[in-house]
PDB file of C-alpha atoms in Angstrom:
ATOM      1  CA  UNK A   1     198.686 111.630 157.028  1.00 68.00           C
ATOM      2  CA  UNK A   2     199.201 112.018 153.182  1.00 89.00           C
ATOM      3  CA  UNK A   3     200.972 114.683 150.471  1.00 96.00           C
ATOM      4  CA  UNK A   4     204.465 115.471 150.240  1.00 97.00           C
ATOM      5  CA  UNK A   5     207.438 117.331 152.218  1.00 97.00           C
ATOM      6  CA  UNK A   6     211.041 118.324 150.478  1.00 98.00           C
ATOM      7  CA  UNK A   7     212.837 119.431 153.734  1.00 98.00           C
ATOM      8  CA  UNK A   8     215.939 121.079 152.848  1.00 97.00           C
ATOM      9  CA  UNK A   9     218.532 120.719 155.987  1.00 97.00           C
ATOM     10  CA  UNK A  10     218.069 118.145 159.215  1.00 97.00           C
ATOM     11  CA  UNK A  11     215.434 117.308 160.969  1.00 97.00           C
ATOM     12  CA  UNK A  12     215.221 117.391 164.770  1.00 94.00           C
ATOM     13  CA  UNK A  13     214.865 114.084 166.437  1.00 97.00           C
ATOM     14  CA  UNK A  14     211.693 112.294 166.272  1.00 97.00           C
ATOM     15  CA  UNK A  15     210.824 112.773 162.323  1.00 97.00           C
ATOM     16  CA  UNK A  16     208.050 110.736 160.978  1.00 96.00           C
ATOM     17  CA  UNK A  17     206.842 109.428 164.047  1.00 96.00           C
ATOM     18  CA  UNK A  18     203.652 107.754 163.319  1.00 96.00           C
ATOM     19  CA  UNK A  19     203.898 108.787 159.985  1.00 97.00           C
ATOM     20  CA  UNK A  20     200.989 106.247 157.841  1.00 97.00           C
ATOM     21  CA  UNK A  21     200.850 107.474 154.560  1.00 97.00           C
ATOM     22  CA  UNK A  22     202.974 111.251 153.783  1.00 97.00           C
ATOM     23  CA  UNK A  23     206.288 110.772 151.803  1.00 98.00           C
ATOM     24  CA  UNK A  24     209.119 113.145 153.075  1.00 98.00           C
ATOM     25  CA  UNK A  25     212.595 113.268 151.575  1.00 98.00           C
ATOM     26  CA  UNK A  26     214.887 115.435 154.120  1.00 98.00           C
ATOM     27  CA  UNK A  27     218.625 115.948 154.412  1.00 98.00           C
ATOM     28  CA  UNK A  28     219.363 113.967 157.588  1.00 98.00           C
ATOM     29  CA  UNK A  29     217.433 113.524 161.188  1.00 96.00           C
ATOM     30  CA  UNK A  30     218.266 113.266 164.910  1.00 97.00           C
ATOM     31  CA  UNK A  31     217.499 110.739 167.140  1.00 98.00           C
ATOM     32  CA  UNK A  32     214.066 108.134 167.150  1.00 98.00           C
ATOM     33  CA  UNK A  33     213.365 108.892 163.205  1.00 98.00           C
ATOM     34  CA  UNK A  34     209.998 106.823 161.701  1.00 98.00           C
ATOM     35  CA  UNK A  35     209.003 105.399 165.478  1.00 97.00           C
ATOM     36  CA  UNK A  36     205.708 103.971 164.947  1.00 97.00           C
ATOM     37  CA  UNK A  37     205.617 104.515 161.884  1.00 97.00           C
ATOM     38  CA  UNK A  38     202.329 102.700 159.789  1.00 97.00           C
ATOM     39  CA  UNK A  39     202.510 104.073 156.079  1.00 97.00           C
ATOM     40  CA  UNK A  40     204.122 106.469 153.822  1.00 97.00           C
ATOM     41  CA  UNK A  41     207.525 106.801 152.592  1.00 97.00           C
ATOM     42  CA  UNK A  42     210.668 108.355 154.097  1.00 98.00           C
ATOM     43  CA  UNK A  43     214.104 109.433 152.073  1.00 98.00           C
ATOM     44  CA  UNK A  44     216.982 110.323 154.688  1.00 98.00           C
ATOM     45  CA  UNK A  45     220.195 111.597 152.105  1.00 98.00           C
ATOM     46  CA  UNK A  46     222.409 112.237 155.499  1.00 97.00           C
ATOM     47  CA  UNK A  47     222.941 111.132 158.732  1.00 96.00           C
ATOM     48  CA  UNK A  48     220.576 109.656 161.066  1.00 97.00           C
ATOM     49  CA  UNK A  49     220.610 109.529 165.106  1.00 97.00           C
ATOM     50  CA  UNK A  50     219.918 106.271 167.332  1.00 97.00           C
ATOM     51  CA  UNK A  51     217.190 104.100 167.805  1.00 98.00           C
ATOM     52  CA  UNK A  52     215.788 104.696 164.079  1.00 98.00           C
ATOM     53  CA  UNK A  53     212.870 102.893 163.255  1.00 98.00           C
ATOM     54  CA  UNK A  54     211.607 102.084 166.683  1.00 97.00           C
ATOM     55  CA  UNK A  55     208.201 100.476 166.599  1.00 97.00           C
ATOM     56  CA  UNK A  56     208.068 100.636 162.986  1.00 97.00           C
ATOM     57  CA  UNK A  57     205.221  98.094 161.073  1.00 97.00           C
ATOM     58  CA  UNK A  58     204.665  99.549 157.880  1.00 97.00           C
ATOM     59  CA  UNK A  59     205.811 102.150 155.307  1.00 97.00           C
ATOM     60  CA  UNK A  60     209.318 101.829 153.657  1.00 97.00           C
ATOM     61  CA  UNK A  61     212.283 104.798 154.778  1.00 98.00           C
ATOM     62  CA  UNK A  62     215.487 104.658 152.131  1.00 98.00           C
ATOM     63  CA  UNK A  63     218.534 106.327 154.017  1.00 97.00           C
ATOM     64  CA  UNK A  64     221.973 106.970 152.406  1.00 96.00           C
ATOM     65  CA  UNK A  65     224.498 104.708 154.545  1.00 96.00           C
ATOM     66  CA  UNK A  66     227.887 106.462 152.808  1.00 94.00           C
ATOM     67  CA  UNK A  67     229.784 104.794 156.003  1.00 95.00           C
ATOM     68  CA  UNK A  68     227.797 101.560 156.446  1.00 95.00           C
ATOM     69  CA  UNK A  69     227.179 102.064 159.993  1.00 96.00           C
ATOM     70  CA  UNK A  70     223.348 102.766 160.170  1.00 97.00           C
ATOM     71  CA  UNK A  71     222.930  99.348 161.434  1.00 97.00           C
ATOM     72  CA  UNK A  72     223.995 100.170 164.398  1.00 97.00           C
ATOM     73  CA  UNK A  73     221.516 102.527 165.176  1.00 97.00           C
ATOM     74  CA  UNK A  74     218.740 100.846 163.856  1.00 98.00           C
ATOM     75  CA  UNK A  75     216.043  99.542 166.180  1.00 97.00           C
ATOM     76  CA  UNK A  76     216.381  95.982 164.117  1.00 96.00           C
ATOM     77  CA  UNK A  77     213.129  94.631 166.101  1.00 96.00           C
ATOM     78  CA  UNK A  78     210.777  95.142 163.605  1.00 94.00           C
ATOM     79  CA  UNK A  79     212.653  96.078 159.985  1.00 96.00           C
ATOM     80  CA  UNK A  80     214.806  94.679 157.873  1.00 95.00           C
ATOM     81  CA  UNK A  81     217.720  95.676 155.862  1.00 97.00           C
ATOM     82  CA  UNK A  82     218.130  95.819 152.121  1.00 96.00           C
ATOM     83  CA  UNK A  83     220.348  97.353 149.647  1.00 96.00           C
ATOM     84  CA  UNK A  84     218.709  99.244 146.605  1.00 97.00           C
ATOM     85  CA  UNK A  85     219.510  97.663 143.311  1.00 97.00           C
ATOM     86  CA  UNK A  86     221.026  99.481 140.330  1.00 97.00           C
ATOM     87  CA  UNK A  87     217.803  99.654 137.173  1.00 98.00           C
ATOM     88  CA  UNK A  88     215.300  98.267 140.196  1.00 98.00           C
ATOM     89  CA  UNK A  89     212.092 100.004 140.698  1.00 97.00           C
ATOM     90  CA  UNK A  90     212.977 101.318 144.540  1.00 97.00           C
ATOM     91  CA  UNK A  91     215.899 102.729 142.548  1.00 98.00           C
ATOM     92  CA  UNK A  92     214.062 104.459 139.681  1.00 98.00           C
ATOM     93  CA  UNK A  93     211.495 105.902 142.440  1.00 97.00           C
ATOM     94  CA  UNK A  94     214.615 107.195 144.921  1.00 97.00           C
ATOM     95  CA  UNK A  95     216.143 108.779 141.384  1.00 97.00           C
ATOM     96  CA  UNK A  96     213.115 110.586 140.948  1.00 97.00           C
ATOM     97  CA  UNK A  97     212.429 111.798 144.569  1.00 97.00           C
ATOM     98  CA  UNK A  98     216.096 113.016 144.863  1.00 97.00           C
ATOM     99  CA  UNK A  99     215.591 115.128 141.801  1.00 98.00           C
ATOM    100  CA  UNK A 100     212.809 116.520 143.187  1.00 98.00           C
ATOM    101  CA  UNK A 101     214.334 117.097 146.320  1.00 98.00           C
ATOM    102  CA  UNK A 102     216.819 119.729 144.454  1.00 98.00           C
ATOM    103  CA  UNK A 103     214.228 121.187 142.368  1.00 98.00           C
ATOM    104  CA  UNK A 104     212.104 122.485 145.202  1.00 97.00           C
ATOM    105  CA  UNK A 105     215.442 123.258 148.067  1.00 97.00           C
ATOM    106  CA  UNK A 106     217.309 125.193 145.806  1.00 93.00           C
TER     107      UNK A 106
END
């Protein structure tokens, strides 16, 4: 997979699965989000179902934790949590995506 996807809203459950190389920036995303995912990138600004990352070995996803409780429904098997820093590179990259977001789901 490759390109890029701006969705504007949520996304049913099972979002990225397998994804290995697109980058997607969407507004939130049911249940099973990036299973198996290989590659790519994946920007979730809202809320995200259970059993996230399932099977996951490669790619990055950034989600928005504004209650600190994704953890919980992480599949913690294979990923790892990290916060984004402030002026980092991760954090320059998410600036830019998010911008981009708005410009194309006005």
């Amino acid at each position: 997979t490759g390109g890029s996807a701006f969705f504007r809203g949520i996304a049913a459950e099972r979002f990225a699965v397998r994804n290995s190389g697109a980058m997607a920036v969407v507004e939130g995303l049911g249940d099973h989000g990036c299973e198996y995912m290989t590659g790519g990138m994946v920007v979730v600004l809202g809320p995200t179902g259970k059993n996230f990352a399932a099977g996951m070995s490669g790619g990055v996803a950034y989600l928005y934790d504004a209650d600190s409780t994704f953890a919980s429904r992480c599949n913690m098997a294979n990923v790892q949590l990290e916060e984004v820093e402030a002026g980092s590179e991760s954090d320059i990259k998410l600036h830019s995506l998010i911008e981009q977001h708005v410009k194309y789901t006005r």
